[in-house]
PDB file of C-alpha atoms in Angstrom:
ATOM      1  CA  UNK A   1       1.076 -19.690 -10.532  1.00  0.00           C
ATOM      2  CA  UNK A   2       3.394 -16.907  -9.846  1.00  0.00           C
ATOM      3  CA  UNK A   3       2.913 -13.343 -11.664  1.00  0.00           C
ATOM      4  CA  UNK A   4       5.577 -10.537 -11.607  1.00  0.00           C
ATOM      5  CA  UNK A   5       3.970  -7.470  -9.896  1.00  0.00           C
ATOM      6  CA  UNK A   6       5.777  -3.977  -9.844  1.00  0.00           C
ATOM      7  CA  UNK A   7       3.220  -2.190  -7.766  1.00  0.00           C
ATOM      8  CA  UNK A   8      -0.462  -2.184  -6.331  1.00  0.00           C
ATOM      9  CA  UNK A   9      -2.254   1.235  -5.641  1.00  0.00           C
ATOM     10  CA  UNK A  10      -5.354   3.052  -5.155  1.00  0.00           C
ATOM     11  CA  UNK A  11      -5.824   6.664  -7.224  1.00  0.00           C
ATOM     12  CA  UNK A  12      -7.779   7.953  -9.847  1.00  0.00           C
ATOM     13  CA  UNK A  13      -7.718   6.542 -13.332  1.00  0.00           C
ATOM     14  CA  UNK A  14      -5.745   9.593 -15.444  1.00  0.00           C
ATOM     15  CA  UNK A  15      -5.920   9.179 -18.896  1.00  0.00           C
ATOM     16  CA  UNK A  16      -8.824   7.653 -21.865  1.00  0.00           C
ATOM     17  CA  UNK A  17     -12.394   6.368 -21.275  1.00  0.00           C
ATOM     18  CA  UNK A  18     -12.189   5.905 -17.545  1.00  0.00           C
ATOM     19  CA  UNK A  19     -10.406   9.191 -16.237  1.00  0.00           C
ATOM     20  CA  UNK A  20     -11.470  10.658 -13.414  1.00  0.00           C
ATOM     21  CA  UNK A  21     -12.758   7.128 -12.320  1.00  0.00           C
ATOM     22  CA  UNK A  22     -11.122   5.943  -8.635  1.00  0.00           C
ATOM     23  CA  UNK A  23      -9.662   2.345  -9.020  1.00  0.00           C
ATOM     24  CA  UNK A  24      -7.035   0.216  -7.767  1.00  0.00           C
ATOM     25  CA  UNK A  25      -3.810  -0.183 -10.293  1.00  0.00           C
ATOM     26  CA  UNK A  26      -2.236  -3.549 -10.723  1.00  0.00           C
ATOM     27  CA  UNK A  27       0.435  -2.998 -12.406  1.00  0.00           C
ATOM     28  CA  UNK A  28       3.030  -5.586 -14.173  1.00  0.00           C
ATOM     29  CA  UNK A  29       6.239  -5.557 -14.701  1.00  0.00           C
ATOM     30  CA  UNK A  30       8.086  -6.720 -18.441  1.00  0.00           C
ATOM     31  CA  UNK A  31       7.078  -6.010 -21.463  1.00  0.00           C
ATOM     32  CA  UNK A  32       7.741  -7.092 -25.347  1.00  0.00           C
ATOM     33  CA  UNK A  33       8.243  -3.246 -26.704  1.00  0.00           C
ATOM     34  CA  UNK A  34      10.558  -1.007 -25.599  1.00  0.00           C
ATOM     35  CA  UNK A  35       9.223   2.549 -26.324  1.00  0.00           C
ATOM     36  CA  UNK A  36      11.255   5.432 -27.167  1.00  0.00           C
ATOM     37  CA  UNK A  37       9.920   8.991 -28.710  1.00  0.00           C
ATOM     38  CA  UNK A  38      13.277  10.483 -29.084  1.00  0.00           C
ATOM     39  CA  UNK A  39      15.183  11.023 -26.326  1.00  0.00           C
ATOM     40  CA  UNK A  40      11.710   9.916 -24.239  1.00  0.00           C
ATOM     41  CA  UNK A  41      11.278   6.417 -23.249  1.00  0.00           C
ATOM     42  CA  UNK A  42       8.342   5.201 -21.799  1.00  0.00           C
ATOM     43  CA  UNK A  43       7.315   6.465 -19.038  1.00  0.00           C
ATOM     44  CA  UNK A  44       7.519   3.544 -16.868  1.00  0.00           C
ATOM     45  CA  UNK A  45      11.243   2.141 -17.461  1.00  0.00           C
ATOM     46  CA  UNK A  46      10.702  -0.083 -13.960  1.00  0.00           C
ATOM     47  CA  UNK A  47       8.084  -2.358 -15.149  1.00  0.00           C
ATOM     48  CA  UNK A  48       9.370  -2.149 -19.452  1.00  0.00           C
ATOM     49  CA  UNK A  49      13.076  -1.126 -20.056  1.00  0.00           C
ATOM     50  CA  UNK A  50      14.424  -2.000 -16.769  1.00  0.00           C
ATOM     51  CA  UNK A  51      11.693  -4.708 -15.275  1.00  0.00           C
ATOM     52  CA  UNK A  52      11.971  -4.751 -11.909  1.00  0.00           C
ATOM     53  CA  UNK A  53      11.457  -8.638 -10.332  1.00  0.00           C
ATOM     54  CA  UNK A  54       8.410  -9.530  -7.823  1.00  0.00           C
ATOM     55  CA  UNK A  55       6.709 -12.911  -8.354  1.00  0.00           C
ATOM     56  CA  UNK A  56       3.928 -13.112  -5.893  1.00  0.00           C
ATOM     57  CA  UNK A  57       0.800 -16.040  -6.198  1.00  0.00           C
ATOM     58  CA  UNK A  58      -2.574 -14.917  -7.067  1.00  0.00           C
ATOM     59  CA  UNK A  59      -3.310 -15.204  -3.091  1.00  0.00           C
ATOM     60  CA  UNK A  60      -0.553 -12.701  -2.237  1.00  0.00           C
ATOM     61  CA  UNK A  61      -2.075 -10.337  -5.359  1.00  0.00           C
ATOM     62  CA  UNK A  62      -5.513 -10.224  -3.854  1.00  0.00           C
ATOM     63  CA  UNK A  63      -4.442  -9.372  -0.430  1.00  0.00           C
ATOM     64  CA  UNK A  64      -2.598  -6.214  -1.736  1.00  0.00           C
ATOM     65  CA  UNK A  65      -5.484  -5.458  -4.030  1.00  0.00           C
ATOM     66  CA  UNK A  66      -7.621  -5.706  -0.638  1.00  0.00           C
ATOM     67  CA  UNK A  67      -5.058  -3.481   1.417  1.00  0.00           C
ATOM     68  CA  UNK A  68      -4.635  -0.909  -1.306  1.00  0.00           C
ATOM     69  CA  UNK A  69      -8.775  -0.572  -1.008  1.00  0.00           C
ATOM     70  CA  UNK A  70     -11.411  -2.754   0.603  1.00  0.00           C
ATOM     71  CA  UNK A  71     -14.238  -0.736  -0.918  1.00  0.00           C
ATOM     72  CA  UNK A  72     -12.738  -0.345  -4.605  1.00  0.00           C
ATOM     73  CA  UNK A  73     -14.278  -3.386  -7.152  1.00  0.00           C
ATOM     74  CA  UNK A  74     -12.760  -1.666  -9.803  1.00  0.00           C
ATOM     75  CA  UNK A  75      -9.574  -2.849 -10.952  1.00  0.00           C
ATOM     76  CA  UNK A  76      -7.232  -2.017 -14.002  1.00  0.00           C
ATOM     77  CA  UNK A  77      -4.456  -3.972 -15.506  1.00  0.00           C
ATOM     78  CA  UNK A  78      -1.437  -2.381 -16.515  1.00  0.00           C
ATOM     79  CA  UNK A  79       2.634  -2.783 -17.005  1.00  0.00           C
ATOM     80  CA  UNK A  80       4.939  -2.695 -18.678  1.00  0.00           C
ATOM     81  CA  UNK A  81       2.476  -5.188 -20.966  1.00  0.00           C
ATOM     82  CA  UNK A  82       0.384  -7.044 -18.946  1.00  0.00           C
ATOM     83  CA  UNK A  83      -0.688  -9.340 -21.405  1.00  0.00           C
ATOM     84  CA  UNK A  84       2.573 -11.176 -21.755  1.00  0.00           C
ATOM     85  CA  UNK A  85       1.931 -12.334 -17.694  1.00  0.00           C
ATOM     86  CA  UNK A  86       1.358 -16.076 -18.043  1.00  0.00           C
ATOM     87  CA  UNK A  87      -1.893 -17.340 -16.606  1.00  0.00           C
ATOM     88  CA  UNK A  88      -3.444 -14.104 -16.973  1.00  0.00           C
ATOM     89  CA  UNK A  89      -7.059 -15.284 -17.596  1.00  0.00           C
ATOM     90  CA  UNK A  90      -7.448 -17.415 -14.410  1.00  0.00           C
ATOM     91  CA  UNK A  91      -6.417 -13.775 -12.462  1.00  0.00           C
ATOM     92  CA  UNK A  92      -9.332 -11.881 -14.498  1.00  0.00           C
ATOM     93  CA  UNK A  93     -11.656 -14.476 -13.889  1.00  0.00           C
ATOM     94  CA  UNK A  94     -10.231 -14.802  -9.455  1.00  0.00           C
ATOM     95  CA  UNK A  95     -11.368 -11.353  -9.450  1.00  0.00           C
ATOM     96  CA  UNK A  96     -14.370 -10.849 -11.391  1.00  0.00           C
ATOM     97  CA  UNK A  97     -15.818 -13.933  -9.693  1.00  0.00           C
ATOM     98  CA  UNK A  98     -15.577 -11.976  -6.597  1.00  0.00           C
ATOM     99  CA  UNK A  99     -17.452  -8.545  -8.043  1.00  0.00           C
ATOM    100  CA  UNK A 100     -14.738  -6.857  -9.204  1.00  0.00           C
ATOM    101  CA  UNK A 101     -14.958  -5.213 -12.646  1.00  0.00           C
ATOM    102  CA  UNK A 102     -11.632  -4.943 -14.465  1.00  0.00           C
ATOM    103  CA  UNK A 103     -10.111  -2.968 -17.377  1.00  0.00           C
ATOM    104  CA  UNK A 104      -6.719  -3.665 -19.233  1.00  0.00           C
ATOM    105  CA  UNK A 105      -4.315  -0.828 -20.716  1.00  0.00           C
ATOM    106  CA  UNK A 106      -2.326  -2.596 -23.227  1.00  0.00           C
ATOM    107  CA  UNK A 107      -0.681  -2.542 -26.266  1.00  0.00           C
ATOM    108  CA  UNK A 108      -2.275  -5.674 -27.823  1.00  0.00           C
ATOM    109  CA  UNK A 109       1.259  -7.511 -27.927  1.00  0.00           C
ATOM    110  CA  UNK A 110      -0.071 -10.661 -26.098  1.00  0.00           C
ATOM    111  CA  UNK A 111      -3.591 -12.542 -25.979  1.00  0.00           C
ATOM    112  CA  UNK A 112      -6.630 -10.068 -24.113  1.00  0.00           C
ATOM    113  CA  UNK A 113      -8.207 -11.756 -21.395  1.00  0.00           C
ATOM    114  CA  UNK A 114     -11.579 -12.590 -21.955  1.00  0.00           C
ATOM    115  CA  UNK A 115     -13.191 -11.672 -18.614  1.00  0.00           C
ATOM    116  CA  UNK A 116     -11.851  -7.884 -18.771  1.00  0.00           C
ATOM    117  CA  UNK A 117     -14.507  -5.786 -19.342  1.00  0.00           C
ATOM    118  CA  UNK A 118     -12.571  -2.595 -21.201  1.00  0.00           C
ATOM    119  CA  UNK A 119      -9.747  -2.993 -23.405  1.00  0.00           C
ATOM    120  CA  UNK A 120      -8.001   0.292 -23.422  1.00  0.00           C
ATOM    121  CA  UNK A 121      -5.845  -0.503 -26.484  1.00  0.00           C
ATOM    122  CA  UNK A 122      -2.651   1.758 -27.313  1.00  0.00           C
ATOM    123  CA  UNK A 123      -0.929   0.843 -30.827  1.00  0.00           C
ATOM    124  CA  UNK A 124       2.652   1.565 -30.474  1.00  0.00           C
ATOM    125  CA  UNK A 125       3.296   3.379 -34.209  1.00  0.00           C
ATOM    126  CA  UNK A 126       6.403   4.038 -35.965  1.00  0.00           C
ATOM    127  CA  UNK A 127       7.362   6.834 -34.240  1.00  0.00           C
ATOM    128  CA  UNK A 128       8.078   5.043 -31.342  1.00  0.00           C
ATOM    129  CA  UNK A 129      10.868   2.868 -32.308  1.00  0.00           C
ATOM    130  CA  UNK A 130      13.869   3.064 -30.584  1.00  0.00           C
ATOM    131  CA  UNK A 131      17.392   3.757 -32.034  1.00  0.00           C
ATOM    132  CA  UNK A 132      19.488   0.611 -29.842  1.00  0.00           C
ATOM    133  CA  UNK A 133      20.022  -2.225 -32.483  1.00  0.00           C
ATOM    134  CA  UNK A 134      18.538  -5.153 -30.351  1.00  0.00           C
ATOM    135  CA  UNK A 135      15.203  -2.847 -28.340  1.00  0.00           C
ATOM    136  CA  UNK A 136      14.588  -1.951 -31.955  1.00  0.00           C
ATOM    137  CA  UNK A 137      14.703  -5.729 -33.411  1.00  0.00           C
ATOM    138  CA  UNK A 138      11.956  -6.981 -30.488  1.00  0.00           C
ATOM    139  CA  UNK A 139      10.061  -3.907 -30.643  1.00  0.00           C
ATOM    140  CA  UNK A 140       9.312  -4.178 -34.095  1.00  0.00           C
ATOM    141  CA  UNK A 141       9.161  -7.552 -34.117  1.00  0.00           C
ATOM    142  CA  UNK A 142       5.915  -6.834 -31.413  1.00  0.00           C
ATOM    143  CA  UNK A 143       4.407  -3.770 -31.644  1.00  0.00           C
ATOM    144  CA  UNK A 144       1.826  -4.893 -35.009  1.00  0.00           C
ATOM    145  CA  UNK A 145       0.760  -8.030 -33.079  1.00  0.00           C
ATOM    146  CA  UNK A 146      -2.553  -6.446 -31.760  1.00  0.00           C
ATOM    147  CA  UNK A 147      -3.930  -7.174 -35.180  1.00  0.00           C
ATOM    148  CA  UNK A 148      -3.055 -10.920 -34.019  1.00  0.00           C
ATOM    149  CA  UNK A 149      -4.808 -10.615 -30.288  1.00  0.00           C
ATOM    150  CA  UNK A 150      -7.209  -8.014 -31.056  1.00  0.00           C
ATOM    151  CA  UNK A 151     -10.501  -9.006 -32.898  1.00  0.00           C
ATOM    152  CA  UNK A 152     -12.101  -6.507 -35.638  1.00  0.00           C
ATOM    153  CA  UNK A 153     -15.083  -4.533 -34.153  1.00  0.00           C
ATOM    154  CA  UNK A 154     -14.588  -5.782 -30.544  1.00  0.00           C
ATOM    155  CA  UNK A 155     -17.043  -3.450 -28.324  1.00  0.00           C
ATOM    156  CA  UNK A 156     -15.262  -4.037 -25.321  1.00  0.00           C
ATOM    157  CA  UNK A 157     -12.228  -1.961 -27.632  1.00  0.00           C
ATOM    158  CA  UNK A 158     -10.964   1.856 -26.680  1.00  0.00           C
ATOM    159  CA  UNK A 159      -8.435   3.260 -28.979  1.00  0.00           C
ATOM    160  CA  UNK A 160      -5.837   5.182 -27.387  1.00  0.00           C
ATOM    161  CA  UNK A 161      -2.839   6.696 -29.553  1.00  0.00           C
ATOM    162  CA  UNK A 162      -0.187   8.734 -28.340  1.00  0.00           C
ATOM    163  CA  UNK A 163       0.193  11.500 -30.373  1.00  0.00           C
ATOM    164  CA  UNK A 164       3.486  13.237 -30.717  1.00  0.00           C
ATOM    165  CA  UNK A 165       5.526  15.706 -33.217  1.00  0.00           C
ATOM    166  CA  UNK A 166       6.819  12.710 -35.115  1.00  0.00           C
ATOM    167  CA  UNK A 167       3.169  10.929 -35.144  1.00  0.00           C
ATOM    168  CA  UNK A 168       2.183   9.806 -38.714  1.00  0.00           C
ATOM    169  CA  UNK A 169      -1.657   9.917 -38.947  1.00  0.00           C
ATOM    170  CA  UNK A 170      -1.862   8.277 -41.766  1.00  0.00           C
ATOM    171  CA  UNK A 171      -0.601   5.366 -39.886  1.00  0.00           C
ATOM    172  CA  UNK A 172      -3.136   6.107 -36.926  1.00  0.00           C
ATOM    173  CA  UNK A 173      -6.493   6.834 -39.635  1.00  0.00           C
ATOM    174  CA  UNK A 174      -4.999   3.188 -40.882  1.00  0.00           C
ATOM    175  CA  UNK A 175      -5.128   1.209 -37.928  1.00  0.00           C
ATOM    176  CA  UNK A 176      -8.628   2.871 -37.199  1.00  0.00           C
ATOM    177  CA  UNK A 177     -10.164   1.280 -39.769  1.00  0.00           C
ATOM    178  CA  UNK A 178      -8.500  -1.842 -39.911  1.00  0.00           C
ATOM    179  CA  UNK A 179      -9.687  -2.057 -36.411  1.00  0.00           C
ATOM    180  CA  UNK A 180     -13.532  -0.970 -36.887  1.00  0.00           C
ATOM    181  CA  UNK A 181     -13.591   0.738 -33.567  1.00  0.00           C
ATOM    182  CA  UNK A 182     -16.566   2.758 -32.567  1.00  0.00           C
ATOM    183  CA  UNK A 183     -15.705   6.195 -33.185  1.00  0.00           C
ATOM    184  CA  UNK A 184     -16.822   6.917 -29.582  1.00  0.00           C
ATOM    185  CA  UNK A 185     -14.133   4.509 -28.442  1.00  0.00           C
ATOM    186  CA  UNK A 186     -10.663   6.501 -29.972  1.00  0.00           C
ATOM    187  CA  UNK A 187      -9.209   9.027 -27.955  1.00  0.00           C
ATOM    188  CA  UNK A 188      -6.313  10.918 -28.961  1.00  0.00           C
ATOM    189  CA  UNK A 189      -3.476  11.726 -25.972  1.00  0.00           C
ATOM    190  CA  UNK A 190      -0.425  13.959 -26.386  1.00  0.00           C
ATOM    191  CA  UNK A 191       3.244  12.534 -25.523  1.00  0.00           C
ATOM    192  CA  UNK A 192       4.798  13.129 -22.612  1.00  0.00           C
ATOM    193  CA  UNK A 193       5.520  12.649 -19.257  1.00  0.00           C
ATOM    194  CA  UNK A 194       5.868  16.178 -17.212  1.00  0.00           C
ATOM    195  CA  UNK A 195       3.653  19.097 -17.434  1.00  0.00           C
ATOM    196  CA  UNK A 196       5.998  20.511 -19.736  1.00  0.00           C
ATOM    197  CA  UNK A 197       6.128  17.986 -22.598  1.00  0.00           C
ATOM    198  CA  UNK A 198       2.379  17.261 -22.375  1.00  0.00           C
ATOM    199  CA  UNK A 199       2.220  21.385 -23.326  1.00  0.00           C
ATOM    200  CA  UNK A 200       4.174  21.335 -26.031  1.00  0.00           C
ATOM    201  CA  UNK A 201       2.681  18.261 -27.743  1.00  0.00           C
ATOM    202  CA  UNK A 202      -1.044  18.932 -26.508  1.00  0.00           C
ATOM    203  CA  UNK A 203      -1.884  21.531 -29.532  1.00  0.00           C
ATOM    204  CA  UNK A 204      -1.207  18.914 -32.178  1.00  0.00           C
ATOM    205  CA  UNK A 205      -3.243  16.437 -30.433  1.00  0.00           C
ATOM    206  CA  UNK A 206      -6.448  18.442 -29.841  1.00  0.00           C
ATOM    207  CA  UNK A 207      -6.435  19.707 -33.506  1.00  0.00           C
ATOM    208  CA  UNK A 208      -6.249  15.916 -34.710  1.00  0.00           C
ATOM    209  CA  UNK A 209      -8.643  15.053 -32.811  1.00  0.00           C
ATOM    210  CA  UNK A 210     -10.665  17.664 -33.742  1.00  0.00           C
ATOM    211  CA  UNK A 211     -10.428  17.341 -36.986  1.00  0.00           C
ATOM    212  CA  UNK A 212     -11.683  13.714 -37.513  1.00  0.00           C
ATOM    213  CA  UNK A 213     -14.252  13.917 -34.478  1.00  0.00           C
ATOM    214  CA  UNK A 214     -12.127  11.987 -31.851  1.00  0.00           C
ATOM    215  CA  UNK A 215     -11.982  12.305 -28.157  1.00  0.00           C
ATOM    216  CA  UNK A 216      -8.954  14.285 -26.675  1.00  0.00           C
ATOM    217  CA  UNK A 217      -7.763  12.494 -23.581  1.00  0.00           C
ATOM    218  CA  UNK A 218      -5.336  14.610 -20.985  1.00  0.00           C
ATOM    219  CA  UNK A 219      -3.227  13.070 -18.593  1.00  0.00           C
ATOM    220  CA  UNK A 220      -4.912  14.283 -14.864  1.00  0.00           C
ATOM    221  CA  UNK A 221      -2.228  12.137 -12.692  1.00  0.00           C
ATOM    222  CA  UNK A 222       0.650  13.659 -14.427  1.00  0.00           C
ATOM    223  CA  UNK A 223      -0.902  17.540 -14.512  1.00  0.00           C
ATOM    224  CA  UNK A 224      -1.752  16.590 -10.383  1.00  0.00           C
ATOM    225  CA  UNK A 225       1.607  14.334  -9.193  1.00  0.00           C
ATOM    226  CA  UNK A 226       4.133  14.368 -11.738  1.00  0.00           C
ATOM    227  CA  UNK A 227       5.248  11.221 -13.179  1.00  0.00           C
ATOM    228  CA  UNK A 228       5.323   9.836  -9.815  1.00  0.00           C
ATOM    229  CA  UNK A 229       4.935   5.974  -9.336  1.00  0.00           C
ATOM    230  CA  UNK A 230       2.023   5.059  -6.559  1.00  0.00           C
ATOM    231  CA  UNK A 231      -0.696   7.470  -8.365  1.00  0.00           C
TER     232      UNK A 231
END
């Protein structure tokens, strides 16, 4: 049982219903979408676009969740898409049998664990298609498969939708209801990567948000580091 593992790190959770929470990042690399906003892809290319290779067993996983904190029991799952990892489950159940509590971020392409505790869903909407012929052919072919994985009015659900200049909210108010998500649980983010990109999209978000009584969710890590990998 091998899973492919781009990195393993201790910060602060940036971004949705968890930020400002410390936790340790486990973070996979593929992924079934390939992002792309333009001339912005997503902001990970090591673990989606360009996957980087690591297969490590479940024993080798824990140890570098151990190293990166021994006090930490909270633990969230992220890529590229983690869901696509095979034998996914039997690592969310490894660790919550052994007190951790774990979160996924995900774009509901693949089956959600069962034993995570917080979903932190991100629906990958039409704006994010890319241009290149064959990225666009598996993107689209995967990006509407959370209604698939996803159940209707799961509690354990957090919307989180990337809002950008291109963004078509009719699209998001649509998936919002075909969803049934808590209101509570959707949380509007602005595109981008740097400082500078989060600026100029961040005015459009918070007026969305506003204006159908969503939360606005900023991206601390990026305002603090950068788009730097390791935080």
């Amino acid at each position: 049982m091998k899973f492919n593992v781009s990195e393993v790190f201790y910060s602060i959770q940036g971004e949705g219903p968890e930020a400002g929470i410390p936790m340790v990042f486990l973070r996979f690399s593929g992924c079934n979408l390939r992002c792309s906003w333009g001339d912005l892809l997503c902001d990970t290319p090591y673990a989606s676009w360009q996957p980087e290779t690591n297969l490590l067993d479940l024993k080798t996983v824990a140890s570098l969740v151990s190293e990166a904190s021994s006090e930490c029991r909270r633990i969230v799952l992220t890529g590229g898409e983690p869901t696509i990892q095979n034998n996914l489950e039997e690592l969310c159940r490894f660790f919550v049998n052994r007190g951790y509590r774990l979160s996924i971020e995900t774009a509901g392409s693949g089956p959600i664990p069962e034993s995570v505790s917080t979903v932190v869903l991100s629906p990958k909407l039409s704006d994010s298609i890319p241009s290149d012929i064959s990225a666009k052919t598996m993107h689209t072919r995967n990006r509407l498969k959370f209604y698939e994985f996803v159940p209707r009015g799961d509690q354990r659900v957090y919307l989180k939708f990337v809002i950008g200049p291109d963004t078509d909210m009719k699209e998001v108010d649509q998936i919002i209801t075909d969803l049934a998500v808590n209101p509570d649980h959707i949380y509007f983010m602005p595109l981008g990567s740097t400082e500078k990109e989060l600026a100029e999209n961040s005015r459009r978000c918070w007026q969305e948000a506003l204006k159908r009584g969503y939360r606005y969710s900023g991206r601390l890590h990026i305002h603090t580091w950068g788009n730097c990998r390791g935080y």
